[in-house]
XYZ file of C-alpha atoms in Angstrom:
317
model
C 0.004 -0.047 0.036
C 2.856 2.297 0.764
C 4.586 1.674 -2.518
C 1.257 2.169 -4.393
C 0.607 5.489 -2.569
C 4.164 6.636 -3.421
C 3.745 5.701 -7.104
C 0.369 7.584 -7.193
C 2.008 10.677 -5.619
C 4.854 10.636 -8.140
C 2.398 10.285 -10.907
C 0.401 13.367 -9.738
C 3.401 15.599 -8.817
C 6.053 14.723 -11.352
C 6.482 14.678 -15.076
C 6.909 10.809 -15.222
C 5.070 9.145 -17.998
C 1.626 8.206 -17.002
C 1.871 4.945 -18.888
C 5.100 4.044 -17.052
C 3.530 4.750 -13.671
C 0.450 2.682 -14.490
C 2.546 -0.206 -15.474
C 4.554 0.014 -12.247
C 1.429 0.241 -10.150
C -0.038 -2.795 -11.820
C 3.173 -4.781 -11.370
C 3.318 -3.897 -7.655
C -0.351 -4.912 -7.149
C 0.137 -8.320 -8.772
C 3.440 -8.924 -6.998
C 1.785 -8.092 -3.572
C -1.042 -10.577 -4.192
C 1.350 -13.306 -5.228
C 3.693 -12.664 -2.282
C 1.094 -12.773 0.385
C -1.442 -15.171 -1.042
C 0.775 -17.920 -2.376
C -0.194 -21.232 -0.759
C -2.251 -19.408 1.915
C -5.983 -18.855 2.486
C -6.215 -15.651 4.455
C -9.969 -15.936 5.265
C -10.030 -18.728 7.911
C -8.228 -21.822 9.021
C -9.424 -25.005 7.345
C -9.974 -26.703 10.774
C -12.740 -24.149 11.522
C -15.098 -25.733 9.004
C -13.488 -29.266 8.744
C -12.011 -30.226 12.071
C -10.134 -33.496 12.089
C -12.561 -35.440 14.177
C -11.927 -38.928 15.624
C -14.225 -40.839 13.203
C -12.551 -39.090 10.206
C -9.106 -40.151 11.360
C -10.348 -43.667 11.887
C -11.771 -43.838 8.352
C -8.726 -42.189 6.690
C -6.298 -44.667 8.325
C -8.293 -47.791 7.156
C -9.998 -47.008 3.925
C -7.204 -47.560 1.422
C -8.612 -47.433 -2.092
C -12.109 -48.260 -0.763
C -15.159 -46.019 -0.499
C -17.602 -44.970 2.224
C -21.315 -44.236 2.354
C -23.338 -42.333 4.869
C -26.948 -43.553 5.438
C -29.888 -41.339 6.157
C -28.020 -38.102 5.985
C -24.975 -39.155 8.046
C -21.720 -37.561 6.908
C -22.889 -35.654 3.710
C -20.786 -36.555 0.611
C -19.651 -32.961 -0.157
C -18.110 -32.923 3.394
C -16.348 -36.359 3.020
C -14.925 -35.091 -0.217
C -13.136 -32.282 1.737
C -11.417 -34.969 3.834
C -10.247 -36.921 0.740
C -12.707 -39.801 1.395
C -14.456 -41.385 -1.567
C -18.271 -41.489 -1.296
C -20.510 -43.501 -3.642
C -23.166 -40.751 -3.538
C -23.009 -37.770 -5.858
C -22.811 -34.261 -4.439
C -24.393 -32.173 -7.228
C -26.952 -32.316 -9.978
C -24.842 -33.870 -12.816
C -24.492 -37.483 -11.701
C -24.611 -39.854 -14.697
C -28.065 -41.297 -15.271
C -26.939 -44.915 -15.175
C -25.285 -44.478 -11.949
C -28.366 -42.818 -10.316
C -30.504 -45.672 -11.708
C -28.127 -48.141 -10.118
C -28.341 -46.533 -6.680
C -32.133 -46.211 -6.899
C -32.408 -49.928 -7.695
C -31.246 -50.686 -4.155
C -33.291 -47.780 -2.564
C -36.735 -48.121 -4.163
C -39.183 -45.318 -3.611
C -36.557 -42.757 -2.814
C -36.790 -39.594 -5.090
C -33.851 -38.878 -7.286
C -33.132 -35.584 -5.565
C -32.922 -37.276 -2.130
C -30.248 -39.771 -3.176
C -27.453 -37.564 -2.070
C -28.788 -36.793 1.497
C -31.218 -39.517 2.363
C -29.654 -42.600 0.725
C -30.657 -45.765 2.620
C -29.515 -49.336 2.046
C -28.915 -52.452 3.860
C -26.241 -55.013 2.898
C -26.264 -55.291 -0.937
C -24.035 -56.820 -3.686
C -24.138 -53.315 -5.316
C -22.383 -51.799 -2.317
C -19.904 -54.640 -2.356
C -19.346 -54.047 -6.107
C -18.806 -50.304 -5.620
C -16.164 -50.972 -3.028
C -18.008 -49.564 -0.001
C -15.810 -50.598 2.924
C -17.315 -48.451 5.589
C -20.971 -47.452 6.185
C -21.697 -44.529 8.507
C -25.155 -44.235 10.285
C -26.823 -42.163 12.923
C -28.379 -45.132 14.690
C -27.185 -48.607 15.502
C -28.897 -51.418 13.538
C -28.593 -55.024 14.486
C -27.698 -57.833 12.157
C -26.131 -55.787 9.308
C -22.400 -55.988 8.267
C -19.784 -56.369 10.918
C -20.159 -55.318 14.640
C -20.006 -51.452 14.503
C -17.986 -49.029 16.647
C -19.298 -45.649 17.737
C -17.198 -42.508 17.301
C -18.349 -38.842 17.683
C -22.005 -39.919 17.921
C -21.912 -41.963 14.694
C -21.964 -45.733 14.142
C -19.316 -47.080 11.674
C -19.728 -50.472 10.034
C -17.064 -52.314 8.332
C -18.186 -54.219 5.172
C -15.705 -57.031 4.740
C -17.244 -58.115 1.470
C -16.328 -54.997 -0.384
C -14.577 -55.597 -3.742
C -11.387 -53.713 -4.733
C -11.799 -50.886 -7.141
C -10.572 -52.994 -10.039
C -11.600 -56.716 -10.316
C -11.937 -59.588 -12.740
C -15.319 -61.434 -12.680
C -15.319 -65.114 -13.545
C -18.132 -64.975 -16.146
C -19.748 -62.507 -18.576
C -23.271 -62.123 -19.877
C -25.069 -59.704 -22.086
C -28.382 -58.109 -21.068
C -29.504 -55.359 -23.478
C -32.554 -54.200 -21.544
C -31.839 -51.806 -18.677
C -34.844 -52.850 -16.527
C -33.677 -56.476 -16.585
C -30.169 -55.536 -15.786
C -31.199 -53.424 -12.730
C -33.435 -56.239 -11.566
C -30.484 -58.729 -11.695
C -28.196 -56.306 -9.939
C -30.652 -55.511 -7.085
C -31.153 -59.149 -6.198
C -29.578 -60.111 -2.882
C -27.953 -63.220 -4.435
C -26.248 -61.324 -7.246
C -22.392 -61.907 -7.060
C -20.254 -59.311 -8.827
C -17.193 -61.559 -8.275
C -18.864 -64.216 -10.393
C -20.647 -62.265 -13.130
C -20.323 -59.061 -15.132
C -23.423 -57.877 -16.974
C -22.644 -56.004 -20.238
C -24.938 -53.774 -22.257
C -23.368 -54.942 -25.520
C -22.227 -58.472 -26.618
C -18.606 -59.438 -26.909
C -16.770 -62.526 -28.158
C -15.959 -64.215 -24.889
C -14.917 -67.931 -25.274
C -13.940 -69.033 -21.739
C -16.286 -70.570 -19.220
C -14.429 -69.161 -16.257
C -11.917 -66.234 -16.341
C -8.916 -66.254 -14.076
C -6.808 -63.266 -13.327
C -6.073 -60.181 -11.276
C -5.837 -56.445 -11.867
C -4.343 -53.531 -9.790
C -4.851 -49.772 -10.123
C -1.245 -48.362 -10.196
C -1.625 -44.731 -11.313
C -4.431 -42.202 -11.148
C -5.311 -38.562 -11.652
C -8.746 -37.066 -12.379
C -8.597 -37.834 -16.149
C -6.242 -40.768 -16.347
C -5.907 -44.282 -14.721
C -3.380 -47.014 -15.256
C -4.303 -50.609 -14.494
C -1.893 -53.591 -14.653
C -3.495 -56.881 -15.506
C -2.214 -60.405 -15.057
C -4.480 -63.101 -16.620
C -4.148 -66.733 -17.264
C -7.220 -66.559 -19.532
C -9.012 -63.854 -21.499
C -11.172 -61.755 -19.187
C -13.196 -58.605 -18.638
C -11.537 -56.148 -16.291
C -14.142 -54.101 -14.384
C -13.329 -50.673 -12.997
C -15.828 -49.673 -10.275
C -16.088 -46.075 -11.493
C -18.989 -44.440 -13.218
C -19.574 -45.030 -16.864
C -19.442 -42.023 -19.184
C -19.075 -41.886 -22.945
C -16.084 -39.540 -22.773
C -13.845 -42.248 -21.284
C -11.446 -43.902 -23.833
C -9.501 -47.005 -23.074
C -6.321 -48.621 -24.488
C -4.654 -51.941 -23.899
C -0.804 -51.970 -24.192
C -1.003 -48.625 -25.987
C -3.603 -49.674 -28.578
C -7.165 -48.382 -28.654
C -9.714 -50.793 -27.222
C -13.446 -50.970 -26.893
C -14.811 -49.374 -23.755
C -17.617 -51.598 -22.206
C -20.501 -50.523 -19.959
C -20.568 -53.185 -17.249
C -23.140 -53.747 -14.472
C -25.291 -50.925 -15.900
C -23.133 -48.042 -14.610
C -19.448 -49.077 -14.547
C -16.506 -49.251 -16.941
C -14.797 -52.398 -18.295
C -12.551 -53.607 -21.065
C -11.932 -57.056 -22.682
C -8.284 -58.228 -22.545
C -6.608 -61.420 -23.689
C -4.475 -63.860 -21.535
C -1.156 -62.551 -20.375
C 0.090 -59.395 -18.670
C -1.313 -56.050 -19.947
C -1.320 -52.400 -19.175
C -4.884 -50.799 -19.419
C -5.038 -47.018 -19.592
C -8.301 -45.047 -19.168
C -8.392 -41.422 -20.387
C -11.240 -38.973 -20.131
C -11.448 -37.300 -23.628
C -15.019 -36.214 -24.109
C -16.211 -34.873 -27.518
C -17.364 -31.623 -25.949
C -13.732 -30.719 -24.928
C -12.406 -31.420 -28.402
C -15.228 -29.315 -29.930
C -14.384 -26.475 -27.531
C -10.716 -26.591 -28.445
C -11.547 -26.509 -32.170
C -13.875 -23.566 -31.618
C -11.302 -21.683 -29.477
C -8.665 -22.327 -32.033
C -10.835 -21.112 -34.975
C -11.717 -17.982 -32.900
C -8.078 -17.289 -32.252
C -7.135 -17.587 -35.856
C -10.108 -15.369 -36.893
C -9.016 -12.723 -34.320
C -5.367 -12.828 -35.542
C -6.442 -12.486 -39.233
C -8.771 -9.586 -38.321
C -5.918 -7.739 -36.470
C -3.501 -8.279 -39.435
C -6.083 -6.847 -41.859
C -6.678 -3.790 -39.628
C -2.872 -3.173 -39.394
C -2.460 -3.542 -43.074
C -5.251 -1.030 -43.798
C -3.764 1.529 -41.407
C -0.315 1.162 -43.008
C -1.496 1.791 -46.509
C -0.622 5.209 -48.059
C -3.505 7.648 -47.491
C -5.280 5.264 -45.022
C -7.073 7.175 -42.173
C -7.694 5.862 -38.654
C -11.254 4.854 -37.834
């Protein structure tokens, strides 16, 4: 503030170029913001809104690559996200339709807009399939999951049947009708370890697939999976299906499969493979093309204006 005031005073009382002083003041303002705000939130400490409570520490130490789920409004998903905990419920209005349909299949009668806050479910193969390792509830319920513990007024259940985020089911079937798929998935005897339900048919010749898969690298738009199979198999990734996801196997483009109504999968042959998922939606490509065309148009327009101004006898407009 002192340097800015001094620059303003010099501008008003001296013969310094106004343009020079304005550039100097702008540089000082930006430098001040960067110096004081770099890596720091000056408004309030994070602990004010998101204190590290005992049950959060308990979950963070044990969750690994698994997910959590709060029942009946316990531990809202947009709050768990701030602690770095993965929740199977969405937290805004753009959840993919197949994923919403999958969750509604195990919570019949619950309105779509209430899924985020009032989601309710007992033990379900769908929760196992989505890798839900811990369930949080306001009240203790007998006879479900493992014996719970109580922390900070919440009951935490451990689901020992939860699958890893990437898994290889033993068999594959094709069910084109969504209502039939959802009915199969919602059945209490459905086993995601034994069966993957695909929306489109594939050439799958083995009666029982054998193999394993591990997620080794991840960022928001890219995942790397290492597969070790003794037979051909379908590798299921328990993340939401969306058409913008592209997949490759050993660097070669592969066919992205929609598995279990709302998840992603890919067909791989026997042996060791590297599977890569990348998020490359058409909308982003169209946006880049439009932005590039606009930039070219702007550059051509500027060149035309400069050429007109430099012609002999040209007048400024």
